C-alpha positions as a printed Julia matrix, in Angstrom:
152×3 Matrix{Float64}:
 160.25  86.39  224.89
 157.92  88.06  222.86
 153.68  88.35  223.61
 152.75  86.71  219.95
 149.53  85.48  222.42
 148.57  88.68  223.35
 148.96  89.58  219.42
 146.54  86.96  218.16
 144.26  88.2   220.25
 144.23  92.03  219.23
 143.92  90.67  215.74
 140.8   88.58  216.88
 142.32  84.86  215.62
 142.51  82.41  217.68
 145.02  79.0   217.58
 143.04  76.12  217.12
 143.77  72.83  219.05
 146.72  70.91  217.51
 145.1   68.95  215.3
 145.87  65.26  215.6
 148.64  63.34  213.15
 146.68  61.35  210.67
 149.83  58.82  210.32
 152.78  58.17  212.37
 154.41  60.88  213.18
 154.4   64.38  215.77
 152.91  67.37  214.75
 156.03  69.18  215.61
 159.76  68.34  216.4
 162.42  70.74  218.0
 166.3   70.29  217.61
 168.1   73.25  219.79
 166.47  76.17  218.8
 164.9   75.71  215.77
 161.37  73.12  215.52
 160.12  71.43  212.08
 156.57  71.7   212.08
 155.03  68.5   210.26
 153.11  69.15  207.23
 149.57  70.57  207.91
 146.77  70.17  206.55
 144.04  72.85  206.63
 141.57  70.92  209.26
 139.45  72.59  210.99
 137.73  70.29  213.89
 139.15  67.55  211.93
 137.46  68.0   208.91
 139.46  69.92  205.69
 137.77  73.16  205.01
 137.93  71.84  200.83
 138.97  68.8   199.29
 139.96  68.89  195.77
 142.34  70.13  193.12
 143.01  74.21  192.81
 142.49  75.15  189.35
 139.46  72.54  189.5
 137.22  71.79  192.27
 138.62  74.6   194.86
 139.21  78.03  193.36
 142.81  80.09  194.24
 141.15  82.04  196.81
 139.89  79.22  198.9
 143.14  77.51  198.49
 144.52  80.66  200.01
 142.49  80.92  202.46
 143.0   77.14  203.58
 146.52  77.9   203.79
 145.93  80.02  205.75
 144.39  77.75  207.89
 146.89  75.1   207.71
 149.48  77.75  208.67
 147.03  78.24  211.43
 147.66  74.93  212.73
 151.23  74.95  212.27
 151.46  77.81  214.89
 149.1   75.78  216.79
 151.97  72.73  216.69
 154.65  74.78  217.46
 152.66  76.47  220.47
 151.64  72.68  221.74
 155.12  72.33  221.54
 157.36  75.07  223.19
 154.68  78.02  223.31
 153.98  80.82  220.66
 155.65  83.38  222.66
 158.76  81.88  222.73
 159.39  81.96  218.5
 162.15  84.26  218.16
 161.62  84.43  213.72
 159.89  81.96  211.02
 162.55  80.61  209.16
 160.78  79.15  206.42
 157.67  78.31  204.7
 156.86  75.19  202.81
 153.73  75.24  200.67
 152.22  71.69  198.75
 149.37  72.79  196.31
 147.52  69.59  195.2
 147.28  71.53  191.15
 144.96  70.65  188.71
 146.6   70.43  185.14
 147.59  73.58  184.11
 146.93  75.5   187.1
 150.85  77.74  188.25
 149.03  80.08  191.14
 150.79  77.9   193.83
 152.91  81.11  195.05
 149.8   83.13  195.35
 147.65  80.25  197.16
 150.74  80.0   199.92
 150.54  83.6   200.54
 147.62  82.49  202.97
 150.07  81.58  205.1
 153.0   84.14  204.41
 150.66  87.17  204.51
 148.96  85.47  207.88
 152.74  85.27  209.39
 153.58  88.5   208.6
 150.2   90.35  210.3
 150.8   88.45  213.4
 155.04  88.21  213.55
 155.49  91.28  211.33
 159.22  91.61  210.22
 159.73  88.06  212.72
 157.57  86.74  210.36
 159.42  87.54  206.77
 160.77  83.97  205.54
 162.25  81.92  203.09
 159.34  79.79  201.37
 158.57  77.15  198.57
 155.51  77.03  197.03
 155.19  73.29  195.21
 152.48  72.05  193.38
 151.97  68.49  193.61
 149.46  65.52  192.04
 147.52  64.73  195.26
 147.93  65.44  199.17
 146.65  63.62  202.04
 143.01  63.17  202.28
 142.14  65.18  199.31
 143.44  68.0   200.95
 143.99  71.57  198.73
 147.14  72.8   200.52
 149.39  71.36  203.37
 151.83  73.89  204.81
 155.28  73.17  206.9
 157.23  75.73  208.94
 160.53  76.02  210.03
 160.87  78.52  212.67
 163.82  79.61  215.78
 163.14  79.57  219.22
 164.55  80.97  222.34
């Protein structure tokens, strides 16, 4: 086990509260030793931190930053779940960019959440990702973020 806790902490972030499904479904799901996060969005006390289109109403660098926070609350899923310290690497990252017409910066708006996974997990953290862009996300959303990551 591994003190990914202790390591938010030095880097001065703290896991928010899981946020709460807005449909039917769990914020997180393990099978052995691997869990599926669901897709999150980047809420922060249940509000999104932007609502729009990137490329349009929400520049590239909030979009990154609110993946960032949606990865955020992945790790916050996966703790509610089985406990940060116990995630052994992050498999994989899915990224959903809600794109304005045009815009082809998804892979640099999901490096919110790659480059936050890799300053708290460092070479645990490297992963597999997708970076999608899509019409429209829930709520208006910028960015939802998934994660696939092993456990012990």
């Amino acid at each position: 086990m591994r003190d990914w806790t202790s390591r938010l902490t030095d880097l001065g972030i703290t896991l928010p509260p899981v946020a709460k499904p807005v449909a039917a479904y769990v914020p997180a799901v393990r099978l052995g030793d691997v869990v599926y996060t669901s897709g999150q969005l980047p809420l922060v006390d249940g509000t999104l931190t932007h609502t729009g289109k990137v490329g349009a109403a929400v520049s590239p660098e909030e979009a990154k930053e609110a993946a960032r926070t949606a990865a955020l609350n992945a790790l916050a899923a996966i703790d509610g779940l089985v406990g940060l310290d116990n995630i052994a690497s992050i498999v994989k990252v899915v990224g959903f960019v809600a794109s304005a017409e045009g815009f082809t910066g998804q892979p640099g708006v999901v490096n919110g959440a790659s480059e936050l996974l890799g300053e708290v997990f460092g070479a645990v953290g490297a992963h597999a990702r997708s970076a999608v862009g899509v019409a429209e996300l829930p709520l208006g959303a910028p960015v939802e973020v998934e994660l696939i990551v092993e456990v012990i």
